[in-house]
Each structure stands twice: as structure tokens, then as C-alpha cells.
XYZ file of C-alpha atoms in Angstrom:
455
model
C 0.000 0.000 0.000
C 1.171 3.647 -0.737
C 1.505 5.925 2.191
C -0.860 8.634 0.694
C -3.504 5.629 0.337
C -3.816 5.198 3.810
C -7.140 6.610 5.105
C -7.815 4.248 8.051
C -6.549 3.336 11.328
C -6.676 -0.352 9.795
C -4.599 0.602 6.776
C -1.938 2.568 8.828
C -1.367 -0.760 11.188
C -1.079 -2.788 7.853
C 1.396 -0.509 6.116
C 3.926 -0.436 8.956
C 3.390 -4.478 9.412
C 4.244 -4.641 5.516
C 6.986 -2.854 5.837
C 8.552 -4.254 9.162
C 8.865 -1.358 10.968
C 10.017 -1.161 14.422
C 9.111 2.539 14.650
C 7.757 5.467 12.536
C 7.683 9.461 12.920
C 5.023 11.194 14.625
C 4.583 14.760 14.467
C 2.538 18.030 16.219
C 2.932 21.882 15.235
C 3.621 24.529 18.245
C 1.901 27.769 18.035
C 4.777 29.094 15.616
C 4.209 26.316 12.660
C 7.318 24.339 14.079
C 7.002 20.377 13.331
C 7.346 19.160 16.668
C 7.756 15.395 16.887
C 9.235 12.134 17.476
C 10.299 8.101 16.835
C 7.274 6.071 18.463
C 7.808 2.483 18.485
C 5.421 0.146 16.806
C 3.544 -1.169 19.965
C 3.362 2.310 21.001
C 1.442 3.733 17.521
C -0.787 1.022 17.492
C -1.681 1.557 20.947
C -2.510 5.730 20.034
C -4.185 4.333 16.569
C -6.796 3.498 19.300
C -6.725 5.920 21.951
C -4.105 8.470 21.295
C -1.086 9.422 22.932
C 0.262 11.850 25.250
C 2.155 14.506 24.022
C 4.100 16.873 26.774
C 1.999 20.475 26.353
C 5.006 22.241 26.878
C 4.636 22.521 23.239
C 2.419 24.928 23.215
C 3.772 26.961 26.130
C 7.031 27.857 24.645
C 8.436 29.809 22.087
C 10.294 29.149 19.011
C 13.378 29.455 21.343
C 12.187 26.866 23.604
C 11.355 29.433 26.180
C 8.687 29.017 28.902
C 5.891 31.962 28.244
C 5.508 33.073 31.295
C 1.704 34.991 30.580
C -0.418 32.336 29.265
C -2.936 30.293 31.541
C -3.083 27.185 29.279
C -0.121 26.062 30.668
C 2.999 26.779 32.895
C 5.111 25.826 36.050
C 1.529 26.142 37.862
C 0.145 22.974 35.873
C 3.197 21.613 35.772
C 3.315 21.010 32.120
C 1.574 17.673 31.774
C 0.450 15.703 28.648
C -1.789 16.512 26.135
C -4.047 14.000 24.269
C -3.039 13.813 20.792
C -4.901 11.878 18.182
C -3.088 10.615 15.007
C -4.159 12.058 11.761
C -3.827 8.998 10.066
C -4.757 10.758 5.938
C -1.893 12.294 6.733
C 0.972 9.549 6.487
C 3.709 9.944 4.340
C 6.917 8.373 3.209
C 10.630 10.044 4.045
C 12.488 9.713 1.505
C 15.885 9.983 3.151
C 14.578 7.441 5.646
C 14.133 4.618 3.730
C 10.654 3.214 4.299
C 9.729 5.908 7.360
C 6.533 7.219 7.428
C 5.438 9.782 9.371
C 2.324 11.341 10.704
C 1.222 14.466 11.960
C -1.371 14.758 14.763
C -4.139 16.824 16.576
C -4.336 18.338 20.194
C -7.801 17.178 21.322
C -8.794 18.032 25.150
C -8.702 21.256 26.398
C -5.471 21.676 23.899
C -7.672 21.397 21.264
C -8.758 24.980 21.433
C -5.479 26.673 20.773
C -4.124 23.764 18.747
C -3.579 25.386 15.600
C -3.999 22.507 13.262
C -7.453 22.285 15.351
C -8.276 25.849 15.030
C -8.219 25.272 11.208
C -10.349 22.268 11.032
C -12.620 24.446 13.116
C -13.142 27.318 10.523
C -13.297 24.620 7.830
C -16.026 23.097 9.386
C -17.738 26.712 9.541
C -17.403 27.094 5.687
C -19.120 23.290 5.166
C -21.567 24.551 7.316
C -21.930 27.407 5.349
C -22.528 25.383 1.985
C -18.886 26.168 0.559
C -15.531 24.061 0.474
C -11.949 25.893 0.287
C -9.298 25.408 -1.751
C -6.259 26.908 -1.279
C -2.281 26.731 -2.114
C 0.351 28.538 -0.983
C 3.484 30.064 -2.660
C 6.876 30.755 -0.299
C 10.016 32.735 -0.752
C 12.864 31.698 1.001
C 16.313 32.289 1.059
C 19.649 29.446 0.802
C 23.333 30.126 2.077
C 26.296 28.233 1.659
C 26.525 27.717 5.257
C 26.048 25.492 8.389
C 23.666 25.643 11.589
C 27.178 25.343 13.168
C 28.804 28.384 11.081
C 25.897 30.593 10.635
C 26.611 30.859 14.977
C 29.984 30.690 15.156
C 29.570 34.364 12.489
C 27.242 35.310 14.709
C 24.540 35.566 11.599
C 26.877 38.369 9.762
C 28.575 38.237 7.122
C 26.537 34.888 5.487
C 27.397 33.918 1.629
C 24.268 33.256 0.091
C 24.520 30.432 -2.476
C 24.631 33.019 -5.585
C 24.984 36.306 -5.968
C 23.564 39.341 -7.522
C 19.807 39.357 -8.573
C 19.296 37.248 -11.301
C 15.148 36.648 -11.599
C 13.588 33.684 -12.954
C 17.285 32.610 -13.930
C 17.349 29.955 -15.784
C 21.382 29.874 -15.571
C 21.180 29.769 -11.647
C 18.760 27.016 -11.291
C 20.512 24.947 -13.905
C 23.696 25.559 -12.057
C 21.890 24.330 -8.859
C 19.856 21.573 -10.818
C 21.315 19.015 -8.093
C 19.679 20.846 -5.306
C 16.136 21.866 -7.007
C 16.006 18.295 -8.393
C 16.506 16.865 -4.984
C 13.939 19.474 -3.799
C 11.382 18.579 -5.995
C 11.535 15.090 -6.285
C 10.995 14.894 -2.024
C 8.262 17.433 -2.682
C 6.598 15.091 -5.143
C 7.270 11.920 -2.625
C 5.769 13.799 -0.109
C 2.812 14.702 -1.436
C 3.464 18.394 -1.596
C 4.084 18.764 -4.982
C 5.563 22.088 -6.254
C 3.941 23.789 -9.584
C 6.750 25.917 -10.071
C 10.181 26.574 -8.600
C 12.422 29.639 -9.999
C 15.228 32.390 -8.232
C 13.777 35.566 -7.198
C 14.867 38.935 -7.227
C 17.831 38.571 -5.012
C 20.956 36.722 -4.020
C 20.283 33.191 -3.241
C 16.545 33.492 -3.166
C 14.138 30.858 -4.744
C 10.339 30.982 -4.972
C 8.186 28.215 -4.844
C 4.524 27.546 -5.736
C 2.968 24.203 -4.218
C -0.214 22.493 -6.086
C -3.418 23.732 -4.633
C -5.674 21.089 -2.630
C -8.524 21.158 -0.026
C -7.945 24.002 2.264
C -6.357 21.685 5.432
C -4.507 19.734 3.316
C -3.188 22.700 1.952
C -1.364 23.448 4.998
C -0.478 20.225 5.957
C 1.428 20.641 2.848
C 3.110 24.209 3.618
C 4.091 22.827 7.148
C 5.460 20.345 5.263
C 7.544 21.960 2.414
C 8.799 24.474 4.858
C 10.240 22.037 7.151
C 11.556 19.428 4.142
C 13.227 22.367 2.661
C 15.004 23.016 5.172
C 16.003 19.330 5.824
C 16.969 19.174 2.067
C 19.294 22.107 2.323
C 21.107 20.863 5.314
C 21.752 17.535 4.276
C 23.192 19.146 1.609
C 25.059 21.614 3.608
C 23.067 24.803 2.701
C 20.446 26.595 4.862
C 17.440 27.869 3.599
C 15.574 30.409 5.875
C 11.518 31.467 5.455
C 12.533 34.648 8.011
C 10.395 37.666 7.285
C 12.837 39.592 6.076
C 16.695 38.130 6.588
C 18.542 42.028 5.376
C 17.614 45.311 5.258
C 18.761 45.638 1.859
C 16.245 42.831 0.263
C 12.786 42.718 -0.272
C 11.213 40.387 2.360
C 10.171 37.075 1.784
C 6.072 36.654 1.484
C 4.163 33.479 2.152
C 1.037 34.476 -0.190
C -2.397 32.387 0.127
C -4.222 31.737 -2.894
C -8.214 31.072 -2.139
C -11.182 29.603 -3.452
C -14.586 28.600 -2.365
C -16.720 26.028 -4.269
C -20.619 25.308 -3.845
C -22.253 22.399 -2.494
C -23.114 21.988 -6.339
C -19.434 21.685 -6.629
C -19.729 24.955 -8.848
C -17.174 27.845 -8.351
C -18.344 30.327 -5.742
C -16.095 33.087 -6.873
C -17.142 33.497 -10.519
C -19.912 35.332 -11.896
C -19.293 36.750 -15.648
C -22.237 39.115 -15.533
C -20.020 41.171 -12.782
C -17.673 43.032 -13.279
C -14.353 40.982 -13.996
C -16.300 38.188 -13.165
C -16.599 39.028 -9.547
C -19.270 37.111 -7.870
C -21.042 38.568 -5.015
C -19.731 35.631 -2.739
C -16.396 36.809 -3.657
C -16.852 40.226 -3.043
C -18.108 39.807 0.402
C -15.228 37.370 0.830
C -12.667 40.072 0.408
C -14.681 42.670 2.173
C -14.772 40.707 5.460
C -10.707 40.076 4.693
C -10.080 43.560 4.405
C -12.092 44.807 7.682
C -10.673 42.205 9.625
C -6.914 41.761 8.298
C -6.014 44.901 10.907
C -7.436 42.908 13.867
C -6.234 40.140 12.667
C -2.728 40.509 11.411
C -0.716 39.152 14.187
C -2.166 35.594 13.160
C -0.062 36.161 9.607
C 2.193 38.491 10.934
C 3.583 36.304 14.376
C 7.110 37.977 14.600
C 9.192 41.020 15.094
C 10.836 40.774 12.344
C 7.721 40.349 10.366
C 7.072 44.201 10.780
C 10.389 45.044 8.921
C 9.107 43.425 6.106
C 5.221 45.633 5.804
C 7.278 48.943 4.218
C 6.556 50.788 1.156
C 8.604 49.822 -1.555
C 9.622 46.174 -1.151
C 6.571 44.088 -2.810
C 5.028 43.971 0.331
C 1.561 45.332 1.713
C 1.150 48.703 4.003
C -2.560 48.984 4.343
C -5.670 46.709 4.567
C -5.883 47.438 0.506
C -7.611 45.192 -2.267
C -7.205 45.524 -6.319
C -7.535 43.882 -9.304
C -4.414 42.051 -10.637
C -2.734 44.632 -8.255
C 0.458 43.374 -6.249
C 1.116 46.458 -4.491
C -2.053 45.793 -2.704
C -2.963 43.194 0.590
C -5.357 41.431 -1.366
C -4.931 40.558 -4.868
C -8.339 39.891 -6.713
C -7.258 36.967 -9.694
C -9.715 37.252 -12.253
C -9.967 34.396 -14.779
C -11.798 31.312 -15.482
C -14.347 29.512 -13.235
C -11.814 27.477 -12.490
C -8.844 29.838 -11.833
C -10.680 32.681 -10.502
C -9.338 33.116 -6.231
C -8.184 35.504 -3.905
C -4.300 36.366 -3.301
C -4.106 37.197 0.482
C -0.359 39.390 -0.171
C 0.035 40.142 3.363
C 1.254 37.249 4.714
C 5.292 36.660 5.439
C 6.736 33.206 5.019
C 7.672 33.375 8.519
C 3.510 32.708 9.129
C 2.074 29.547 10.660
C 0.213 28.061 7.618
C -2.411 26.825 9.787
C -3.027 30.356 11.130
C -2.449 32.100 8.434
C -5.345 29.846 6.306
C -7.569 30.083 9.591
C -7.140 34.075 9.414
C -7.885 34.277 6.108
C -10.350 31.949 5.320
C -12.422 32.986 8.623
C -12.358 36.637 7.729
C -13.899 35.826 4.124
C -16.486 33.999 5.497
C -17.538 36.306 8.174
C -17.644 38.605 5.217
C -20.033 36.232 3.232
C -22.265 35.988 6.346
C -22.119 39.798 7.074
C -22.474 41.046 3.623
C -19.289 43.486 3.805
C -18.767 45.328 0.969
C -15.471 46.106 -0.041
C -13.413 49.717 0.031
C -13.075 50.706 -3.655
C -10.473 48.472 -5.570
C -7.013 50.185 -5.349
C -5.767 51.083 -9.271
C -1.732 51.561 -9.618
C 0.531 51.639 -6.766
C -1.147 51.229 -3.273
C 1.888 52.708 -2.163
C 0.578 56.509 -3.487
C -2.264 55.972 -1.770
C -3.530 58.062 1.812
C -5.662 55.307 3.119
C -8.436 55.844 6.169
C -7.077 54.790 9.453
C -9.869 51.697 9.794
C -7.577 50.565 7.105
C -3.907 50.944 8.396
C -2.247 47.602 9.359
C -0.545 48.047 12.884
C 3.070 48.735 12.715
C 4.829 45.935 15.584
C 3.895 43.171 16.798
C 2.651 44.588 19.949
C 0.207 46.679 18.349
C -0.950 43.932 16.381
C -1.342 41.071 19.379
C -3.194 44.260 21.293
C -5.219 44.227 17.886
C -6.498 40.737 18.083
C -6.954 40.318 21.946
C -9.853 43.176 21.457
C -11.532 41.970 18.590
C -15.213 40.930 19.397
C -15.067 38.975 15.548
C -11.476 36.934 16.836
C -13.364 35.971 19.533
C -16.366 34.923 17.772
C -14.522 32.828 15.031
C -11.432 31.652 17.011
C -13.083 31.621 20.919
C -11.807 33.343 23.544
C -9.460 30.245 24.509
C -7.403 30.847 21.242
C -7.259 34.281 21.318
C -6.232 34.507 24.625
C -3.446 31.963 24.598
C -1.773 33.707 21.120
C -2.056 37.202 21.987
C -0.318 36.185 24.993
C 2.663 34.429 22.849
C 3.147 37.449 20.884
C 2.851 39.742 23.508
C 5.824 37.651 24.603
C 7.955 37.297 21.908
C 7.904 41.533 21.183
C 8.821 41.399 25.016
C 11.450 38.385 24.313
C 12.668 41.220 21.610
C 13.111 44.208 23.795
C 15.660 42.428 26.441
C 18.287 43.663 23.263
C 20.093 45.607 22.069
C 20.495 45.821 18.647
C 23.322 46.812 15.968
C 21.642 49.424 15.146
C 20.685 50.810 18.550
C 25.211 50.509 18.865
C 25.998 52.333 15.914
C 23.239 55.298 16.628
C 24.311 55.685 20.145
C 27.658 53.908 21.749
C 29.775 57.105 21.005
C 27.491 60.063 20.049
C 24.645 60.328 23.197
């Protein structure tokens, strides 16, 4: 049996019994997107094919860094950080490629967990579209950048001074990615193994940065996949001695790198929801509601696709990137790109997400706020024409400018609450309340050069 065929608890125990395996990979995300797993012996996953496991919920009462939050009442030194049920997701087995005959499968905080569990949170809002007569699609598209260097020598530099593995600009290269054929072979043949199959691969604008478009698919499965690629990238580039980083924005002196969501909604008559041709550029109503509710919400919202510091660097004018809660037509200076085209083709670009952005977030943030926008009839501002950037927009429209503002943003907002729960929203304004105070305990270059010797 394939990996990918497996749909049952049945099938799973008869695919690791074909293959004779004495253990496979098991794997949760944290609140930042991070895989966060382990080897689980045979006995063991056939024992949690029944009832779960238990999964330590430090998980998701840390950071990135492994650091306790010390603000959040999920969990802490006062529960003493005990398990979590987890249940396996068992659709979502897969080979590893560099393992041999591995699989591995990712799983689901259920219990109280369940409510901030962001794989959870999605399935949630998923469930609120079905419920709504509509089924998502979506696919996501990353930018990321690859150095020649090591997890060991990117520290021992102290993250100056990196060599990225080409220089110069060189867009849509074809002499770059020929010259790296080795690597983006490699890439997309474990992309295709894996089930998260890239549609197109090419160098950006930039030294050492690639782009990469994966194949659109139901809208959890969608973000199984972007967990997925981001983490097997990064595998595939250290095995191979490179790093590849999905930071917000890695240098002042680059454009940052985006993590852009592509949506669609289809009918319960399987038909396209988005597509009218009797409207204007074939803007359905649905549609237009769907990007009215994303635009009033992405300001209350944006530390769900915004969840770093650094991400802030990134939302200037000037660098491809949005500044404002703005929509247009075929329009990439704007936060929501309109794609007009077939039935088929016709979706919504949400622009102002960073690569840095939990995929399960990010597609819970966006999807939510377009359906909230269905169910609320929210018209949208006037479509932006040429450069967003030249535009005065009204203040209900201004994205926050830090992460603070933004976390502040969301821990308000009576719709958050409504579509997330108060449980959720609590818990991850909390965690980025945290990491902008994790940020403030330094002191930056910058802050050295503007002040050592002159104040």
C-alpha cells in the first residue's frame, strides 16, 4: 500500500506491518508552525491508533526558542506542564524519503489543547465554511532564502557576514537554477514523494533566493502541505550543507520574503463560488463579500499572519510587500490581490502574509475573515488602481506597525473571539505579547551604531 492511500486506522497498522517497521515518525505543530515530533515504536502507535497518545503540552507553552511563556494560563510551572491527548491524523501519512521506508504522521491536540491547537483551530473554521454550503481550496506560494553555510557556522559568524549560495539578482534565472539543478532536483523530487508537490520553482529577485509555488488542494490539506515543504526544505538544504531560511525579512537591503495564500470557495453543487461573468471581472457577489470581510478584519487580525518582530520590517513601502488593509484587481502592491480568470482559476491572493507565518493560522485568518464577510455582507473599500503605495488610506484601514500593536489588535476583537473563541485568542495574543517582550531584552546593531559614542 502507498503511504498517501492510507485513510484508516486499519490501513496505517497494515502498512507499517508490511513494511517491518520497528518505529515510525510522529509529528505536532507549536503555536509558531514548528514540526514538533518524534520516533514512536510500533507497539506504542498502534496503541494511540486506538486511543491516542500523550504529548508533553510544553509545546504549546514555549516559544520558538524553547522558552517558557511566562503569561499564558493554558499552561505553565503552575500545571506543571503535563500531557496533552493527541490523536493521530492517520490521511496524513507519508513516506521520508531519506529514511528509507519511514513514514510519518502528523497529529491533533484534542482536550482542552484542542482549542489553541492550531492545526485544530483550522479544522474548526473549515467546518464553519461546510456549514456554510462552501468548500476551500487553497495553495500557498513561499520565498525563502539558501546560504552556503552550516547551523554550526551561521553561529559561530554570529549571523553576519553569510554567503548566500549566488549572488547578484538574477530573476527567474534559468542559468542559476541549472547551475543548482542538483539541489532543485533533490527538492522537488521529495516534494513530489511527499505529497506536496511544487507547480513551479524559480530564483527571485535577489541573491540566493528561490520561490516556490505548491499544487493547490482542499484548504487543510493545503497546509499540511506548507508545514510540510517548509520544514523538508530546510532538511533538504542541510543535508546538503546549505540553509534555507523562510525569516520575514533576513537584510535590510532585500525585499522580504512573502508566504502568499491563494483562495477559493466552491458550492455544495461543486460549482465555483467566486465566478460570476455578468459582474464586473467576473466578480461574484460571494467573492466580493469574501474580500470585504478580509479587508475589515486583516487589521485585527494581522498578528495571526504576521507572528514575529521581524515580520514588521518586512510591511514597508517599496519592497513588494503590503502597508494597508488594501484590495485591487491584478494589483500586487495591494494586501489582497483579486485573480480574475476562469471559473476554475478565478481566487483571492491574500499578499500580506510573510513566510515566517504559521500556515495553519495564516489559512484560519484568512479563510475565517472571508467567510464572516459572506455571512455579514461586507462590501469592499473601492479596488485600489496603480501603486497602493501613493495611496492616503483611512485609518480603519492601516495595518498596525509591531507586533505589539498587532497582538493588542487581536486580543480586542469581538469577531477573533467569535470565530477563534476566547481560549485561542487569549493563549496567542499572549505568545506574541511575549515574543515583542522576548525582543526588547536587546540591544540591537543598530541601537550601537546610533548611540555607543554620540549620546
Amino acid at each position: 500500500m502507498a503511504a498517501r492511500k492510507v485513510a484508516t486506522a486499519a490501513d496505517a497498522r497494515a502498512l507499517v506491518e508490511e513494511r517491518g517497521l520497528a518505529h515510525v515518525k510522529v509529528a505536532v505543530t507549536d503555536i509558531d508552525g514548528v514540526l514538533r515530533g518524534k520516533y514512536m515504536s510500533r507497539e506504542k502507535f498502534f496503541s494511540a491508533l486506538d486511543g491516542g497518545f500523550g504529548f508533553c503540552d510544553v509545546v504549546l507553552g514555549w516559544d520558538s526558542n524553547d522558552q517558557l511563556y511566562d503569561n499564558v494560563d493554558y499552561t505553565g510551572w503552575h500545571t506543571a506542564y503535563p500531557d496533552a491527548p493527541v490523536t493521530v491524523a492517520v490521511e496524513t501519512c507519508r513516506d521520508v524519503p531519506m529514511e528509507g521506508d519511514m513514514l510519518l504522521f502528523l497529529g491533533d491536540f484534542a482536550g482542552p489543547a484542542e482549542a489553541i491547537c492550531p492545526r485544530g483551530l483550522l479544522k474548526r473554521v473549515i467546518e464553519r465554511a461546510r456549514g456554510m454550503g462552501y468548500e476551500p481550496s487553497a495553495a500557498f506560494e513561499y520565498e525563502f532564502f539558501l546560504f552556503d553555510e552550516t547551523p554550526h557556522s551561521i553561529r559561530e559568524k554570529g549571523y553576519r557576514d553569510l554567503r548566500p549560495i549566488t549572488p547578484g539578482f538574477f530573476g527567474y534565472s534559468m542559468l542559476r537554477s541549472s547551475v543548482w539543478a542538483e539541489f532543485y532536483r533533490e527538492l522537488l523530487d521529495v516534494a513530489e514523494r511527499m505529497d506536496f508537490p511544487i507547480e513551479g520553482l524559480h530564483t527571485e529577485t535577489g541573491p540566493g533566493v528561490l520561490e516556490a509555488a505548491i499544487t493547490v488542494d482542499k484548504a487543510l490539506e493545503a497546509a499540511d502541505k506548507a508545514t510540510l515543504f517548509k520544514s523538508f526544505t530546510k532538511i533538504v538544504a542541510q543535508r546538503n550543507n546549505l540553509m534555507a531560511t523562510f525569516m520575514a525579512k533576513w537584510s535590510p537591503d532585500w525585499p522580504g520574503q512573502s508566504g502568499h495564500l491563494h483562495l477559493s470557495l466552491k458550492g455544495t453543487d461543486g460549482k465555483p463560488a467566486f465566478h460570476d461573468k455578468g459582474e464586473e471581472h467576473a466578480i461574484s457577489r460571494t467573492m466580493r463579500h469574501f474580500i470585504g470581510g478580509q479587508q475589515k478584519l486583516m487589521p485585527e487580525l494581522l498578528a495571526m499572519v504576521a507572528p514575529s518582530v521581524n515580520a514588521y520590517t518586512r510591511l514597508i513601502p517599496g519592497f513588494w510587500a503590503p502597508t494597508s488593509a488594501s484590495w485591487g484587481v491584478e494589483n500586487r502592491t495591494t494586501a489582497l490581490r483579486a485573480i480574475p480568470g476562469s471559473a476554475k482559476s478565478q481566487r483571492v491572493e491574500y499578499r500580506v502574509a510573510a513566510a515566517d507565518g504559521n500556515p495553519y493560522l495564516v489559512m484560519a485568518a484568512a479563510l475565517a475573515s472571508g467567510l464572516w464577510g459572506i455571512e455579514n455582507e461586507v462590501e469592499p473599500e473601492a479596488a485600489c488602481k496603480g501603486s497602493a503605495y501613493d495611496r492616503t488610506f483611512p485609518p480603519r484601514l492601516q495595518l498596525p506597525r509591531t507586533l505589539f500593536e498587532a497582538a493588542r489588535r487581536l486580543r480586542k476583537s469581538k469577531p477573533a473571539r467569535a470565530l477563534f473563541g476566547d481560549a485561542f485568542v487569549d493563549h496567542y495574543a499572549a505568545t506574541r505579547e511575549w515574543e515583542e517582550r522576548e525582543f526588547r531584552k536587546h540591544v540591537t546593531d543598530w541601537e550601537l551604531a546610533r548611540y555607543f559614542e554620540i549620546i
